[in-house]
Short mmCIF file of C-alpha atoms in Angstrom, two decimals:
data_model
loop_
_atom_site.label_atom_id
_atom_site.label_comp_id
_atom_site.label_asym_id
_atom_site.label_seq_id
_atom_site.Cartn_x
_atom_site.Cartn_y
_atom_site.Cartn_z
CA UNK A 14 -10.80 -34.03 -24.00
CA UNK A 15 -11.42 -33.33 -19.96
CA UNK A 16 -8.27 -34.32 -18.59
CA UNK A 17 -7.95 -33.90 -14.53
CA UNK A 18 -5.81 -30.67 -15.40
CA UNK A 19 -7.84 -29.00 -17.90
CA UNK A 20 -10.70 -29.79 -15.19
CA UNK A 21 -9.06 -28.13 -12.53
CA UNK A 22 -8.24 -25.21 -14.92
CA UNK A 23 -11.81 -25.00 -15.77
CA UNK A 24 -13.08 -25.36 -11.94
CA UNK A 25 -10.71 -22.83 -10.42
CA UNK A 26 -11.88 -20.43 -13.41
CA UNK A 27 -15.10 -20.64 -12.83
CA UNK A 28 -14.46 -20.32 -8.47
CA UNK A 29 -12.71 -16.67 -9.76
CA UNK A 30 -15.33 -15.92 -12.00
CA UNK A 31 -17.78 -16.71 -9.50
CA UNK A 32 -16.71 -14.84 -6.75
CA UNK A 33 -14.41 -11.81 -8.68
CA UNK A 34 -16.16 -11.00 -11.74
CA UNK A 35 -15.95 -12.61 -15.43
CA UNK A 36 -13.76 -9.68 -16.65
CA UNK A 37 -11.35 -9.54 -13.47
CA UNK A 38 -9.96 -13.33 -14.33
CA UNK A 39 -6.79 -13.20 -16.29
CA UNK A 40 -4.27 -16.05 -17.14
CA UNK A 41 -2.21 -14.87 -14.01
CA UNK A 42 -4.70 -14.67 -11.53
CA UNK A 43 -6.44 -18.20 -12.85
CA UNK A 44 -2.61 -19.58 -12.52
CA UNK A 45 -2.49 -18.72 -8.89
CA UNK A 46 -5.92 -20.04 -8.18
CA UNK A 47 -4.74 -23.40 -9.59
CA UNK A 48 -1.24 -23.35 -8.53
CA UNK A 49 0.05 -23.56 -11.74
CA UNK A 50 2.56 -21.48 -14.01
CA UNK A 51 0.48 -19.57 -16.44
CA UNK A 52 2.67 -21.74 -19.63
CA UNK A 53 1.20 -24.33 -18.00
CA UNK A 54 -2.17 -23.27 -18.53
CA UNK A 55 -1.05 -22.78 -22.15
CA UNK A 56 -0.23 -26.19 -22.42
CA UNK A 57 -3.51 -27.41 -21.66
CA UNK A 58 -5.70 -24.98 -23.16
CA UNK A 59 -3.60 -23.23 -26.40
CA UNK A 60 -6.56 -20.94 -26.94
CA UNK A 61 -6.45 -18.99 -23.89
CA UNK A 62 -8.61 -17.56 -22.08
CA UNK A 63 -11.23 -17.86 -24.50
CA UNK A 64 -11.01 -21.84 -25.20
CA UNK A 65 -11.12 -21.84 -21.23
CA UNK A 66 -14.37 -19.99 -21.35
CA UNK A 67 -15.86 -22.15 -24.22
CA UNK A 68 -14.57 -25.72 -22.20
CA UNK A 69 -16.48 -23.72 -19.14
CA UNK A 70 -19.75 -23.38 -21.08
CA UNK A 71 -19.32 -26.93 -21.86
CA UNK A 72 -18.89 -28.30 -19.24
CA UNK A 73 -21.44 -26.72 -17.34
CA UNK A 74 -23.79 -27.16 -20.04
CA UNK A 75 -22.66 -31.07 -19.70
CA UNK A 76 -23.55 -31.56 -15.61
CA UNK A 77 -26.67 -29.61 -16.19
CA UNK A 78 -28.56 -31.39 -18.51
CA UNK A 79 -27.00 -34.75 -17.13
CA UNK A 80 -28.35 -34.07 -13.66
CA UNK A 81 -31.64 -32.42 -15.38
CA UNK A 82 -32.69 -35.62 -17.02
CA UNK A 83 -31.36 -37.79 -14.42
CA UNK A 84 -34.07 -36.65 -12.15
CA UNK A 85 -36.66 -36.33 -15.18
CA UNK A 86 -36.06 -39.68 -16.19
CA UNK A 87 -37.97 -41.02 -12.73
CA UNK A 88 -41.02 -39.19 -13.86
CA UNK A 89 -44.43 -41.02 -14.41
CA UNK A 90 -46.52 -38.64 -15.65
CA UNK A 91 -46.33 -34.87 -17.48
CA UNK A 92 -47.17 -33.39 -14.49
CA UNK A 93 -44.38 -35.44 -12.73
CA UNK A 94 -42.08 -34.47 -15.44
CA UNK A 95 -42.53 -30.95 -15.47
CA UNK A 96 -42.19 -30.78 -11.86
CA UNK A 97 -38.87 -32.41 -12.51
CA UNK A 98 -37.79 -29.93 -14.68
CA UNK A 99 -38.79 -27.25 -12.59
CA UNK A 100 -37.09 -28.98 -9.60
CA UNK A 101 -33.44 -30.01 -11.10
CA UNK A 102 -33.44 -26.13 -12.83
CA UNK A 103 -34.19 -24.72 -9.00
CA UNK A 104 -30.93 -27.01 -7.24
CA UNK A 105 -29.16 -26.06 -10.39
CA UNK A 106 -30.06 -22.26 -9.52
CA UNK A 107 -29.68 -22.66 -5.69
CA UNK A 108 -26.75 -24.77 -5.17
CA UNK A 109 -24.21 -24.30 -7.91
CA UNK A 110 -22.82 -20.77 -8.76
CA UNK A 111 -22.10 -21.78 -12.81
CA UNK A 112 -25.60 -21.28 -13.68
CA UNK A 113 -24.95 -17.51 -12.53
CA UNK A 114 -21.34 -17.82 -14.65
CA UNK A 115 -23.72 -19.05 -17.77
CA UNK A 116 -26.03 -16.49 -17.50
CA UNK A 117 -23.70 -13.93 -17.59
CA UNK A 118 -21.27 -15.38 -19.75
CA UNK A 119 -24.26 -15.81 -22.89
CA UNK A 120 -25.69 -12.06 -22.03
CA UNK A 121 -22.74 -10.63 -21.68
CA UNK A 122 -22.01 -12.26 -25.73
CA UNK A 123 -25.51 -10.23 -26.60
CA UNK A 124 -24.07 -7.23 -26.48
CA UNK A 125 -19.88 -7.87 -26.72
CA UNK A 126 -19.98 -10.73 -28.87
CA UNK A 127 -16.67 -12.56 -28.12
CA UNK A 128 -17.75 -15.88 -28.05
CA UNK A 129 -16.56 -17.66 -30.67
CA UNK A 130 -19.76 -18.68 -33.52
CA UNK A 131 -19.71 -22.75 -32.43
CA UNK A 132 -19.56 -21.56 -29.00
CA UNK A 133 -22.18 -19.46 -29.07
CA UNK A 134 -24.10 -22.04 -31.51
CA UNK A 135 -23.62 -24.76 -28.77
CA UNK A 136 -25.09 -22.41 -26.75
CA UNK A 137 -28.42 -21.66 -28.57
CA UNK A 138 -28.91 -25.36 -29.40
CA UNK A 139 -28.86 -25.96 -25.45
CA UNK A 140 -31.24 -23.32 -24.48
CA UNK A 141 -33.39 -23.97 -27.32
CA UNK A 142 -33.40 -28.11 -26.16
CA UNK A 143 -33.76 -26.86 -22.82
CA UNK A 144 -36.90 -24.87 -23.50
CA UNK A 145 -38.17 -27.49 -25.74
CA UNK A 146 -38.20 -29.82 -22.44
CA UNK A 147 -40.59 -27.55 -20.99
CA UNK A 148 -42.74 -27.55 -24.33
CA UNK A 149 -43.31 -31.30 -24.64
CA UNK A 150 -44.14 -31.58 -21.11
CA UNK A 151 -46.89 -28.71 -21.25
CA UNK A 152 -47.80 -30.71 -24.93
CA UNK A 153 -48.42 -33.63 -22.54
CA UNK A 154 -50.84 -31.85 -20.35
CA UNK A 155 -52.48 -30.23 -23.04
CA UNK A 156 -51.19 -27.01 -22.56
CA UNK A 157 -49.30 -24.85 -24.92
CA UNK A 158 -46.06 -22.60 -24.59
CA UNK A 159 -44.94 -20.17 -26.74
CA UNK A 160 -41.55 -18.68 -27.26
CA UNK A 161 -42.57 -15.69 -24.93
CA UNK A 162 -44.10 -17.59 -22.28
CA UNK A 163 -41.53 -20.21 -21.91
CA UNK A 164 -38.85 -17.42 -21.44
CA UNK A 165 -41.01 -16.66 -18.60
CA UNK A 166 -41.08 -19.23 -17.06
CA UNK A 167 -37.42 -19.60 -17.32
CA UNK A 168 -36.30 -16.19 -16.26
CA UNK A 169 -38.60 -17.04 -13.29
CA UNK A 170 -36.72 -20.16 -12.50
CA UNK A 171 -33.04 -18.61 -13.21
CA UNK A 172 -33.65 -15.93 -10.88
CA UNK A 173 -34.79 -17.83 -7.86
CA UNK A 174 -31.93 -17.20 -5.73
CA UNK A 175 -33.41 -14.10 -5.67
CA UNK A 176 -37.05 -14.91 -4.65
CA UNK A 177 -36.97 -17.63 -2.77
CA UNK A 178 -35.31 -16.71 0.75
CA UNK A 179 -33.69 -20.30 0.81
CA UNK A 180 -31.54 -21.35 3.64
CA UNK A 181 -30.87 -25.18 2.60
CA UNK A 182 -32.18 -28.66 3.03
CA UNK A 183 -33.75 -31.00 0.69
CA UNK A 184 -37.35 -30.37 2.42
CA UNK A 185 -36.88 -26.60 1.76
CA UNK A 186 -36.22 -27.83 -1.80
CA UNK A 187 -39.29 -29.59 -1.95
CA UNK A 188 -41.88 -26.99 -0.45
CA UNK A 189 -39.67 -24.32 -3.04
CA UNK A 190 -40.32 -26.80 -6.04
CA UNK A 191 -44.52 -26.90 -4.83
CA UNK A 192 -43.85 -23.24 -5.03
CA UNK A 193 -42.29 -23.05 -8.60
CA UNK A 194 -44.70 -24.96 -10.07
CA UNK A 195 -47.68 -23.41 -9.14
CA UNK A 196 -45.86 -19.88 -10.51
CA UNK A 197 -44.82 -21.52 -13.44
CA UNK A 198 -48.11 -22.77 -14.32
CA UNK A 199 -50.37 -20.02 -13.05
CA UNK A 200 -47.53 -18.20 -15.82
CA UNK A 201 -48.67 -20.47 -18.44
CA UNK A 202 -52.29 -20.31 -17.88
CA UNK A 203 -52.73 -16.51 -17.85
CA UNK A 204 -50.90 -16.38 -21.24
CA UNK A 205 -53.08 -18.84 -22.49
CA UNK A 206 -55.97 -16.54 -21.36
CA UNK A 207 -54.29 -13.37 -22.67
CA UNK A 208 -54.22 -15.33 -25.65
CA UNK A 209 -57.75 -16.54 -26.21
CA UNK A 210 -59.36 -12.67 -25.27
CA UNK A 211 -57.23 -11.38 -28.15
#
């Protein structure tokens, strides 16, 4: 359950690992951020550090689909909807740092594996119904993704902040969205023609 504490435990945890470094936040340092005793933290999360990393995941997982679909929902069309997607992963990307957190959290599990197995399962199941979002839309517009291309498209979109030069506002937002697209499709149609000349 998300009580007010546990989601200040989880927010300050994810400010430190933000801006310190996954590895450098212990109980200690997360009790300071909080201004809390570290039994305290106990309290609300019995698990540790680890539970607090698994409610992080979570929750994060939570606010991004929610706010994901809330802007796909307006959509009209495929093409409206895909652009939707594109556009709610992009302010995700560009105006949060947990996607970052996320990213680094599930890679860093590739190779240390110390998520827990339903962790790492709820994990999976979200990328997996996150890519599928991107596969029914291109279904819709008669185009079709596979496994490789759609990873494409999303390490495209996750790495943004890197690419795009942004600065702020929602117009900036828009013209980066027109951008996205366009890469994301031009992505899709030269794997479809790598795929049709094999």
């Amino acid at each position: 359950m998300q009580t007010p504490t546990r989601r200040r435990i989880v927010a300050g945890f994810l400010q430190l690992a933000a801006t310190r470094g996954f590895e450098s936040v212990s109980l200690r340092t997360l009790a300071r951020e909080v201004g809390m005793q570290a039994p305290s933290i106990y309290s609300s999360f019995p698990g540790g550090k680890d539970e607090i990393v698994a409610e992080s995941l979570r929750w994060f997982t939570h606010a991004f689909a929610y706010d994901l679909l809330a802007g796909a929902e307006k959509a009209t069309s495929a093409e409206e909807y895909w652009a939707a997607l594109v556009q709610g992963h992009l302010a995700q990307q560009l105006q949060r740092p947990e996607p970052n957190i996320w990213d680094l959290l599930v890679a860093t599990d590739k190779v240390a594996r110390f998520l827990k197995d339903e962790v790492r399962a709820e994990a999976d199941l979200w990328t997996s119904l996150h890519q599928d979002m991107f596969i029914a839309a291109a279904d819709e517009m008669g185009l079709k993704l596979s496994a490789s291309t759609v990873q494409q498209i999303l390490t495209l979109l996750d790495g943004v902040g890197r690419w795009a030069g942004r600065s702020g506002g929602d117009q900036e937002l828009s013209l980066l969205t027109d951008r996205a697209v366009a890469l994301t499709l031009s992505i899709v149609e030269i794997n479809a023609e790598i795929r049709s000349a094999v």
